[in-house]
mmCIF file of C-alpha atoms in Angstrom:
data_model
loop_
_atom_site.group_PDB
_atom_site.id
_atom_site.type_symbol
_atom_site.label_atom_id
_atom_site.label_comp_id
_atom_site.label_asym_id
_atom_site.label_seq_id
_atom_site.Cartn_x
_atom_site.Cartn_y
_atom_site.Cartn_z
ATOM 1 C CA MET I 19 175.185 110.995 107.176
ATOM 2 C CA ASN I 20 175.364 112.904 103.613
ATOM 3 C CA LYS I 21 172.693 114.157 101.423
ATOM 4 C CA LYS I 22 172.606 110.960 98.918
ATOM 5 C CA ARG I 23 172.838 108.509 101.836
ATOM 6 C CA TRP I 24 169.625 110.309 102.907
ATOM 7 C CA ILE I 25 167.806 109.919 99.932
ATOM 8 C CA ALA I 26 169.009 106.292 99.497
ATOM 9 C CA LEU I 27 167.802 105.309 102.601
ATOM 10 C CA ILE I 28 164.387 107.004 102.142
ATOM 11 C CA VAL I 29 163.995 105.259 98.961
ATOM 12 C CA VAL I 30 164.919 102.067 100.460
ATOM 13 C CA VAL I 31 162.437 102.664 103.877
ATOM 14 C CA SER I 32 159.571 103.615 101.230
ATOM 15 C CA LEU I 33 160.280 100.410 99.138
ATOM 16 C CA PHE I 34 159.705 98.447 102.192
ATOM 17 C CA ILE I 35 156.909 100.461 103.085
ATOM 18 C CA VAL I 36 155.317 99.674 99.399
ATOM 19 C CA SER I 37 155.813 95.567 99.934
ATOM 20 C CA ILE I 38 154.288 95.356 102.787
ATOM 21 C CA GLY I 39 151.427 96.953 101.174
ATOM 22 C CA VAL I 40 151.345 94.861 98.422
ATOM 23 C CA GLN I 41 151.588 91.818 100.158
ATOM 24 C CA LEU I 42 148.517 92.858 102.517
ATOM 25 C CA ASN I 43 146.348 94.084 99.362
ATOM 26 C CA THR I 44 147.424 90.373 97.888
ATOM 27 C CA SER I 45 146.703 88.591 100.980
ATOM 28 C CA LEU I 46 143.325 90.283 101.666
ATOM 29 C CA VAL I 47 142.516 90.129 98.021
ATOM 30 C CA ARG I 48 143.144 85.831 98.658
ATOM 31 C CA MET I 49 140.833 86.108 101.843
ATOM 32 C CA SER I 50 138.081 87.764 99.842
ATOM 33 C CA GLN I 51 138.248 85.269 96.889
ATOM 34 C CA ASN I 52 138.514 82.202 99.880
ATOM 35 C CA ASP I 53 135.440 83.374 101.518
ATOM 36 C CA LEU I 54 137.326 83.614 104.403
ATOM 37 C CA PHE I 55 135.401 86.847 105.577
ATOM 38 C CA SER I 56 132.706 84.454 107.089
ATOM 39 C CA MET I 57 134.943 84.140 109.831
ATOM 40 C CA ASP I 58 133.790 86.901 111.418
ATOM 41 C CA THR I 59 131.281 86.265 114.109
ATOM 42 C CA PRO I 60 129.258 88.900 115.357
ATOM 43 C CA THR I 61 127.501 89.085 118.336
ATOM 44 C CA TYR I 62 123.731 90.623 119.128
ATOM 45 C CA GLN I 63 122.648 93.063 121.546
ATOM 46 C CA GLU I 64 119.263 93.532 123.216
ATOM 47 C CA GLU I 65 117.465 97.078 122.504
ATOM 48 C CA ILE I 66 114.844 97.973 124.881
ATOM 49 C CA ILE I 67 112.025 99.264 123.054
ATOM 50 C CA GLU I 68 109.811 100.008 125.829
ATOM 51 C CA ASP I 69 110.582 99.023 129.362
ATOM 52 C CA GLY I 70 109.486 96.729 131.598
ATOM 53 C CA ASP I 71 109.511 93.406 133.575
ATOM 54 C CA TRP I 72 112.936 91.742 132.128
ATOM 55 C CA GLU I 73 111.608 88.606 133.236
ATOM 56 C CA GLU I 74 108.687 88.745 131.320
ATOM 57 C CA ARG I 75 109.807 89.956 127.755
ATOM 58 C CA ILE I 76 108.601 90.202 124.009
ATOM 59 C CA ALA I 77 110.607 90.159 121.502
ATOM 60 C CA VAL I 78 110.313 92.199 118.068
ATOM 61 C CA LEU I 79 112.071 90.855 114.583
ATOM 62 C CA GLN I 80 112.189 91.789 111.203
ATOM 63 C CA LEU I 81 111.421 90.143 107.980
ATOM 64 C CA ASN I 82 112.875 93.017 105.645
ATOM 65 C CA GLY I 83 113.782 92.808 101.930
ATOM 66 C CA ALA I 84 113.843 89.695 99.673
ATOM 67 C CA ILE I 85 114.576 86.749 101.263
ATOM 68 C CA MET I 86 117.665 85.036 99.488
ATOM 69 C CA GLU I 87 120.499 83.258 100.333
ATOM 70 C CA ASP I 88 123.590 85.260 102.075
ATOM 71 C CA VAL I 89 125.706 86.110 98.983
ATOM 72 C CA VAL I 90 128.890 87.677 100.329
ATOM 73 C CA SER I 91 128.620 88.344 103.843
ATOM 74 C CA PRO I 92 125.725 87.202 106.257
ATOM 75 C CA TYR I 93 127.021 89.973 108.700
ATOM 76 C CA PHE I 94 127.406 93.643 107.033
ATOM 77 C CA GLY I 95 125.331 95.248 104.682
ATOM 78 C CA GLN I 96 121.876 96.813 104.055
ATOM 79 C CA GLY I 97 118.866 94.774 103.118
ATOM 80 C CA TYR I 98 118.027 91.038 104.003
ATOM 81 C CA SER I 99 120.498 88.594 105.715
ATOM 82 C CA HIS I 100 119.359 85.209 106.110
ATOM 83 C CA HIS I 101 121.786 84.422 109.098
ATOM 84 C CA ARG I 102 120.736 87.232 110.946
ATOM 85 C CA MET I 103 117.021 86.345 110.445
ATOM 86 C CA LEU I 104 117.547 82.598 111.367
ATOM 87 C CA LYS I 105 119.775 83.791 114.421
ATOM 88 C CA THR I 106 117.546 86.237 115.770
ATOM 89 C CA ILE I 107 114.581 83.830 115.662
ATOM 90 C CA GLU I 108 117.038 81.210 117.632
ATOM 91 C CA LEU I 109 117.811 83.755 120.132
ATOM 92 C CA ALA I 110 114.090 84.351 120.863
ATOM 93 C CA ALA I 111 112.927 80.859 120.823
ATOM 94 C CA GLU I 112 116.202 79.997 123.444
ATOM 95 C CA ASP I 113 115.953 82.594 125.859
ATOM 96 C CA ASP I 114 113.569 81.628 128.751
ATOM 97 C CA SER I 115 112.545 85.452 129.691
ATOM 98 C CA ILE I 116 110.867 85.856 125.761
ATOM 99 C CA LYS I 117 107.752 84.721 126.506
ATOM 100 C CA ALA I 118 105.901 86.029 123.042
ATOM 101 C CA VAL I 119 107.782 87.200 119.319
ATOM 102 C CA LEU I 120 105.815 89.809 117.262
ATOM 103 C CA LEU I 121 107.303 89.764 113.676
ATOM 104 C CA GLN I 122 107.242 92.552 111.619
ATOM 105 C CA ILE I 123 107.242 91.923 107.844
ATOM 106 C CA ASN I 124 108.076 94.024 104.641
ATOM 107 C CA SER I 125 108.928 91.352 102.150
ATOM 108 C CA PRO I 126 107.815 90.412 98.443
ATOM 109 C CA GLY I 127 109.038 86.779 99.496
ATOM 110 C CA GLY I 128 112.053 85.268 97.396
ATOM 111 C CA ALA I 129 113.923 81.838 96.590
ATOM 112 C CA VAL I 130 111.865 79.094 97.920
ATOM 113 C CA GLY I 131 114.550 77.036 100.228
ATOM 114 C CA PRO I 132 115.689 80.543 102.526
ATOM 115 C CA THR I 133 111.626 80.770 103.057
ATOM 116 C CA ALA I 134 111.220 77.255 104.049
ATOM 117 C CA GLU I 135 113.882 77.601 106.793
ATOM 118 C CA ILE I 136 112.211 80.725 108.158
ATOM 119 C CA HIS I 137 108.612 78.892 108.117
ATOM 120 C CA GLU I 138 110.533 76.051 110.109
ATOM 121 C CA SER I 139 112.398 77.774 112.428
ATOM 122 C CA LEU I 140 108.805 79.869 113.076
ATOM 123 C CA LEU I 141 107.214 76.824 113.966
ATOM 124 C CA ALA I 142 109.818 75.420 116.298
ATOM 125 C CA LEU I 143 109.526 78.537 118.227
ATOM 126 C CA GLN I 144 105.506 77.838 118.555
ATOM 127 C CA GLU I 145 106.109 74.136 118.887
ATOM 128 C CA GLU I 146 108.872 73.116 120.961
ATOM 129 C CA TYR I 147 109.542 76.392 122.776
ATOM 130 C CA ASP I 148 105.716 77.038 123.126
ATOM 131 C CA LYS I 149 106.097 80.875 122.775
ATOM 132 C CA PRO I 150 103.163 82.104 120.585
ATOM 133 C CA PHE I 151 104.112 84.836 117.514
ATOM 134 C CA TYR I 152 102.061 87.427 116.089
ATOM 135 C CA VAL I 153 102.569 88.887 112.662
ATOM 136 C CA THR I 154 102.663 92.791 111.523
ATOM 137 C CA MET I 155 102.380 93.439 107.859
ATOM 138 C CA GLY I 156 104.100 96.595 106.729
ATOM 139 C CA GLU I 157 103.875 98.066 103.155
ATOM 140 C CA THR I 158 104.417 94.471 101.474
ATOM 141 C CA ALA I 159 104.196 91.056 102.592
ATOM 142 C CA ALA I 160 103.393 88.967 99.725
ATOM 143 C CA SER I 161 103.977 85.200 98.002
ATOM 144 C CA GLY I 162 107.532 84.071 100.563
ATOM 145 C CA GLY I 163 106.314 87.026 102.696
ATOM 146 C CA TYR I 164 103.019 85.659 103.681
ATOM 147 C CA TYR I 165 104.335 82.091 103.933
ATOM 148 C CA ALA I 166 106.437 82.860 106.671
ATOM 149 C CA ALA I 167 103.454 84.949 108.297
ATOM 150 C CA ALA I 168 101.296 82.050 107.954
ATOM 151 C CA PRO I 169 101.638 79.980 111.148
ATOM 152 C CA ALA I 170 101.456 83.107 113.179
ATOM 153 C CA ASP I 171 98.913 83.371 116.475
ATOM 154 C CA LYS I 172 97.340 86.240 114.783
ATOM 155 C CA ILE I 173 97.971 88.436 111.630
ATOM 156 C CA TYR I 174 97.486 92.142 111.588
ATOM 157 C CA ALA I 175 97.653 94.214 108.190
ATOM 158 C CA THR I 176 97.471 98.018 107.577
ATOM 159 C CA SER I 177 94.576 98.514 104.685
ATOM 160 C CA SER I 178 96.914 99.382 102.118
ATOM 161 C CA THR I 179 99.222 96.461 103.001
ATOM 162 C CA ILE I 180 99.832 94.602 99.441
ATOM 163 C CA THR I 181 99.869 90.398 100.211
ATOM 164 C CA GLY I 182 98.830 87.197 99.035
ATOM 165 C CA SER I 183 100.590 86.611 96.078
ATOM 166 C CA ILE I 184 99.847 82.873 96.971
ATOM 167 C CA GLY I 185 101.983 80.813 94.168
ATOM 168 C CA VAL I 186 105.569 80.051 92.635
ATOM 169 C CA ILE I 187 107.299 81.230 89.815
ATOM 170 C CA MET I 188 109.964 80.297 87.783
ATOM 171 C CA GLU I 189 111.967 82.040 84.784
ATOM 172 C CA SER I 190 114.587 82.485 82.243
ATOM 173 C CA MET I 191 115.082 84.416 78.816
ATOM 174 C CA ASN I 192 115.430 83.275 75.620
ATOM 175 C CA TYR I 193 117.652 85.044 73.004
ATOM 176 C CA ALA I 194 117.696 82.139 70.426
ATOM 177 C CA GLY I 195 116.261 84.489 67.705
ATOM 178 C CA LEU I 196 118.375 87.443 68.774
ATOM 179 C CA ALA I 197 121.598 85.306 68.204
ATOM 180 C CA GLU I 198 120.197 84.013 65.136
ATOM 181 C CA LYS I 199 119.431 87.231 64.038
ATOM 182 C CA TYR I 200 123.599 88.245 64.778
ATOM 183 C CA GLY I 201 124.932 84.683 63.335
ATOM 184 C CA ILE I 202 125.815 83.909 67.182
ATOM 185 C CA THR I 203 125.820 80.007 67.368
ATOM 186 C CA PHE I 204 126.132 78.456 70.699
ATOM 187 C CA ASN I 205 127.950 74.980 71.445
ATOM 188 C CA THR I 206 126.971 72.819 74.507
ATOM 189 C CA ILE I 207 128.591 69.684 75.446
ATOM 190 C CA LYS I 208 125.915 67.542 78.445
ATOM 191 C CA SER I 209 125.599 64.293 79.478
ATOM 192 C CA GLY I 210 122.009 63.905 79.377
ATOM 193 C CA LYS I 211 119.558 65.573 77.157
ATOM 194 C CA HIS I 212 118.047 67.540 80.094
ATOM 195 C CA LYS I 213 121.268 68.421 81.721
ATOM 196 C CA ASP I 214 120.629 72.039 79.536
ATOM 197 C CA ILE I 215 116.824 72.515 80.534
ATOM 198 C CA MET I 216 115.872 76.218 80.619
ATOM 199 C CA SER I 217 118.880 77.309 78.652
ATOM 200 C CA PRO I 218 118.336 80.297 77.032
ATOM 201 C CA SER I 219 119.937 79.872 73.933
ATOM 202 C CA ARG I 220 117.042 77.654 72.704
ATOM 203 C CA GLU I 221 113.156 76.940 73.051
ATOM 204 C CA MET I 222 112.117 74.379 75.490
ATOM 205 C CA THR I 223 110.615 71.200 74.536
ATOM 206 C CA LYS I 224 107.330 70.192 75.864
ATOM 207 C CA GLU I 225 108.432 67.649 78.048
ATOM 208 C CA GLU I 226 111.000 69.951 79.272
ATOM 209 C CA LYS I 227 108.030 72.068 80.296
ATOM 210 C CA ASP I 228 106.353 69.351 81.841
ATOM 211 C CA ILE I 229 109.044 68.343 83.831
ATOM 212 C CA LEU I 230 109.169 71.729 85.369
ATOM 213 C CA GLN I 231 105.673 72.537 85.630
ATOM 214 C CA SER I 232 105.807 69.535 88.050
ATOM 215 C CA MET I 233 108.112 70.744 90.211
ATOM 216 C CA ILE I 234 106.447 74.146 90.530
ATOM 217 C CA ASP I 235 103.340 72.224 91.316
ATOM 218 C CA GLU I 236 104.752 70.138 94.244
ATOM 219 C CA MET I 237 105.964 73.809 95.422
ATOM 220 C CA TYR I 238 102.643 74.849 95.176
ATOM 221 C CA ASP I 239 101.148 72.274 97.131
ATOM 222 C CA GLU I 240 103.793 72.758 99.870
ATOM 223 C CA PHE I 241 102.423 76.283 99.738
ATOM 224 C CA VAL I 242 98.888 75.289 99.951
ATOM 225 C CA GLN I 243 99.551 73.188 102.947
ATOM 226 C CA VAL I 244 101.511 75.966 105.055
ATOM 227 C CA ILE I 245 98.283 78.112 104.603
ATOM 228 C CA VAL I 246 95.767 75.107 105.269
ATOM 229 C CA ASP I 247 97.671 74.357 108.435
ATOM 230 C CA GLY I 248 98.305 78.085 109.943
ATOM 231 C CA ARG I 249 95.484 79.537 108.849
ATOM 232 C CA GLN I 250 93.259 76.304 109.958
ATOM 233 C CA MET I 251 91.621 76.751 106.369
ATOM 234 C CA THR I 252 90.182 74.220 103.835
ATOM 235 C CA GLU I 253 92.677 73.157 100.722
ATOM 236 C CA GLU I 254 89.759 73.971 98.367
ATOM 237 C CA LYS I 255 89.648 77.781 99.973
ATOM 238 C CA VAL I 256 93.260 77.824 99.737
ATOM 239 C CA ARG I 257 93.571 77.402 96.125
ATOM 240 C CA GLU I 258 90.592 79.390 95.571
ATOM 241 C CA ILE I 259 92.301 82.275 96.559
ATOM 242 C CA GLY I 260 95.863 81.396 95.944
ATOM 243 C CA ASP I 261 95.869 81.728 92.371
ATOM 244 C CA GLY I 262 98.788 84.490 92.441
ATOM 245 C CA ARG I 263 96.453 87.335 93.111
ATOM 246 C CA VAL I 264 97.367 90.169 94.911
ATOM 247 C CA TYR I 265 95.464 91.710 97.825
ATOM 248 C CA THR I 266 94.919 94.670 100.415
ATOM 249 C CA GLY I 267 95.011 94.122 103.602
ATOM 250 C CA ASN I 268 91.088 95.014 103.735
ATOM 251 C CA GLN I 269 90.825 92.408 100.790
ATOM 252 C CA ALA I 270 93.215 90.159 102.655
ATOM 253 C CA LYS I 271 91.046 90.415 105.808
ATOM 254 C CA LYS I 272 87.400 89.531 103.896
ATOM 255 C CA VAL I 273 89.396 86.252 102.478
ATOM 256 C CA GLY I 274 90.827 85.259 105.803
ATOM 257 C CA LEU I 275 94.592 85.429 105.294
ATOM 258 C CA VAL I 276 94.459 88.319 107.327
ATOM 259 C CA ASP I 277 92.995 88.606 111.091
ATOM 260 C CA GLU I 278 93.087 92.406 111.499
ATOM 261 C CA ILE I 279 93.584 95.795 110.500
ATOM 262 C CA GLY I 280 95.883 97.593 112.380
ATOM 263 C CA THR I 281 99.512 98.969 113.221
ATOM 264 C CA PHE I 282 102.514 97.160 114.776
ATOM 265 C CA ASN I 283 101.069 99.217 118.329
ATOM 266 C CA ASP I 284 97.664 97.686 117.951
ATOM 267 C CA ALA I 285 99.388 94.266 117.433
ATOM 268 C CA LEU I 286 101.567 94.720 120.371
ATOM 269 C CA GLN I 287 98.888 95.720 122.293
ATOM 270 C CA ASP I 288 96.256 93.025 121.616
ATOM 271 C CA LEU I 289 99.758 90.332 122.122
ATOM 272 C CA ARG I 290 100.179 91.953 125.586
ATOM 273 C CA GLU I 291 96.744 91.660 126.543
ATOM 274 C CA THR I 292 95.861 88.396 124.867
ATOM 275 C CA TYR I 293 98.993 86.686 127.109
ATOM 276 C CA GLU I 294 98.860 88.911 129.957
ATOM 277 C CA LEU I 295 102.028 90.785 129.360
ATOM 278 C CA GLU I 296 100.922 93.831 129.794
ATOM 279 C CA ASN I 297 103.862 94.484 132.056
ATOM 280 C CA ALA I 298 106.346 92.762 129.791
ATOM 281 C CA GLN I 299 109.443 94.578 128.686
ATOM 282 C CA VAL I 300 109.937 94.877 125.093
ATOM 283 C CA ILE I 301 112.983 94.368 123.198
ATOM 284 C CA GLN I 302 114.873 93.648 119.375
ATOM 285 C CA TYR I 303 117.915 92.388 118.627
ATOM 286 C CA SER I 304 120.807 94.731 116.685
ATOM 287 C CA GLN I 305 124.040 92.823 115.663
ATOM 288 C CA GLU I 306 127.611 94.212 117.538
ATOM 289 C CA ALA I 307 130.866 93.182 115.488
ATOM 290 C CA ASN I 308 134.115 92.213 117.281
ATOM 291 C CA MET I 309 137.222 93.849 116.558
ATOM 292 C CA PHE I 310 137.976 91.221 113.936
ATOM 293 C CA SER I 311 134.752 92.038 112.302
ATOM 294 C CA TYR I 312 135.647 95.884 111.872
ATOM 295 C CA PHE I 313 138.825 95.082 110.259
ATOM 296 C CA VAL I 314 137.332 92.702 107.871
ATOM 297 C CA MET I 315 134.509 95.126 107.099
ATOM 298 C CA GLU I 316 137.271 97.838 106.470
ATOM 299 C CA ALA I 317 139.329 95.819 104.093
ATOM 300 C CA LYS I 318 136.394 94.597 102.284
ATOM 301 C CA ASN I 319 135.237 97.857 101.988
ATOM 302 C CA LYS I 320 138.772 99.062 100.348
ATOM 303 C CA LEU I 321 138.399 96.554 98.374
ATOM 304 C CA GLN I 322 135.387 96.750 96.831
ATOM 305 C CA GLN I 323 135.578 100.597 96.498
ATOM 306 C CA LYS I 324 138.145 100.097 93.726
ATOM 307 C CA ASP I 325 136.040 97.470 91.268
ATOM 308 C CA SER I 326 132.955 98.374 92.498
ATOM 309 C CA GLU I 327 131.155 98.157 89.322
ATOM 310 C CA LEU I 328 132.824 94.718 88.594
ATOM 311 C CA ALA I 329 131.471 93.672 92.040
ATOM 312 C CA ALA I 330 127.915 94.713 91.254
ATOM 313 C CA VAL I 331 128.327 92.966 87.742
ATOM 314 C CA MET I 332 129.520 89.579 89.109
ATOM 315 C CA GLN I 333 126.777 90.044 91.622
ATOM 316 C CA LEU I 334 123.844 90.060 89.199
ATOM 317 C CA ILE I 335 125.896 87.488 87.090
ATOM 318 C CA ARG I 336 125.745 84.931 90.250
ATOM 319 C CA GLN I 337 121.973 85.720 91.298
ATOM 320 C CA SER I 338 121.202 85.034 87.593
ATOM 321 C CA ASP I 339 123.450 82.553 86.064
ATOM 322 C CA LYS I 340 120.324 80.108 86.688
ATOM 323 C CA PRO I 341 116.648 80.108 86.755
ATOM 324 C CA GLN I 342 115.143 79.838 90.066
ATOM 325 C CA ALA I 343 112.069 78.650 91.685
ATOM 326 C CA MET I 344 110.785 81.700 94.053
ATOM 327 C CA TYR I 345 107.708 82.176 96.430
ATOM 328 C CA LEU I 346 108.094 86.146 94.996
ATOM 329 C CA TYR I 347 105.683 88.911 94.295
#
């Protein structure tokens, strides 16, 4: 075969490889757009923190970061994963060898719906599976973080923990004045007079403010009842201390929101002694992805590297395109 034929063959093979690469990249982009990344299903393995009796064990769970629905993937990346949070509670509840749970909280709270789901899962752990759980608070366990802690059999905090912030908040921007200054107008077609409630392009009416305030009041009433039930306080007392302010751990203990000032180890030791679990093995759950998961993660990372700035902007837009009621400090 002469030199020209070799060159032609190399060109053909190169074009073939490039074609395959383009097709694969297109397929992966379509997978991302259709959210097929959610197909990957990680498994959870147990990591032993303290060895002991494997027939009587204590599970340590972590609630870290702002509580939100999973936006892109519930399995990979840093920070809070709602799927992982609910799954680990479920694992601890359904495992007969797990006799008690110690929940570590370091969270400013978050969205109302996901926070309520965590609370309901923890109540099921207690009431349906008859398993006690303690809470140990880290640097912050405020608003929705406290909402999750409220039903605990005992709550530990450090003296400098920031907690409390009992209440609900909803915010939006109003840039109508700025738009008017630069001659920007808005065209809104709507089916009803309140369809664009909290629109950032105009002032809210008194009627609209009353509608939203009634929603916030209802959510606040639910928050108050969670603490009344979980802490065995009177509603009057909860409303008195639950005006949105934050407390240090020491202050929270004085008003009854926290039981003890202490560390994770203090809470664990108390849990062992109270429920006769001195010899119990202590475990926590870690996530282990399957082979397809690793492929998906690698493909997703490569796709996002190219347009990382655009992806970050789109994420912010998705999170801020509408006002949300939040249990958030």
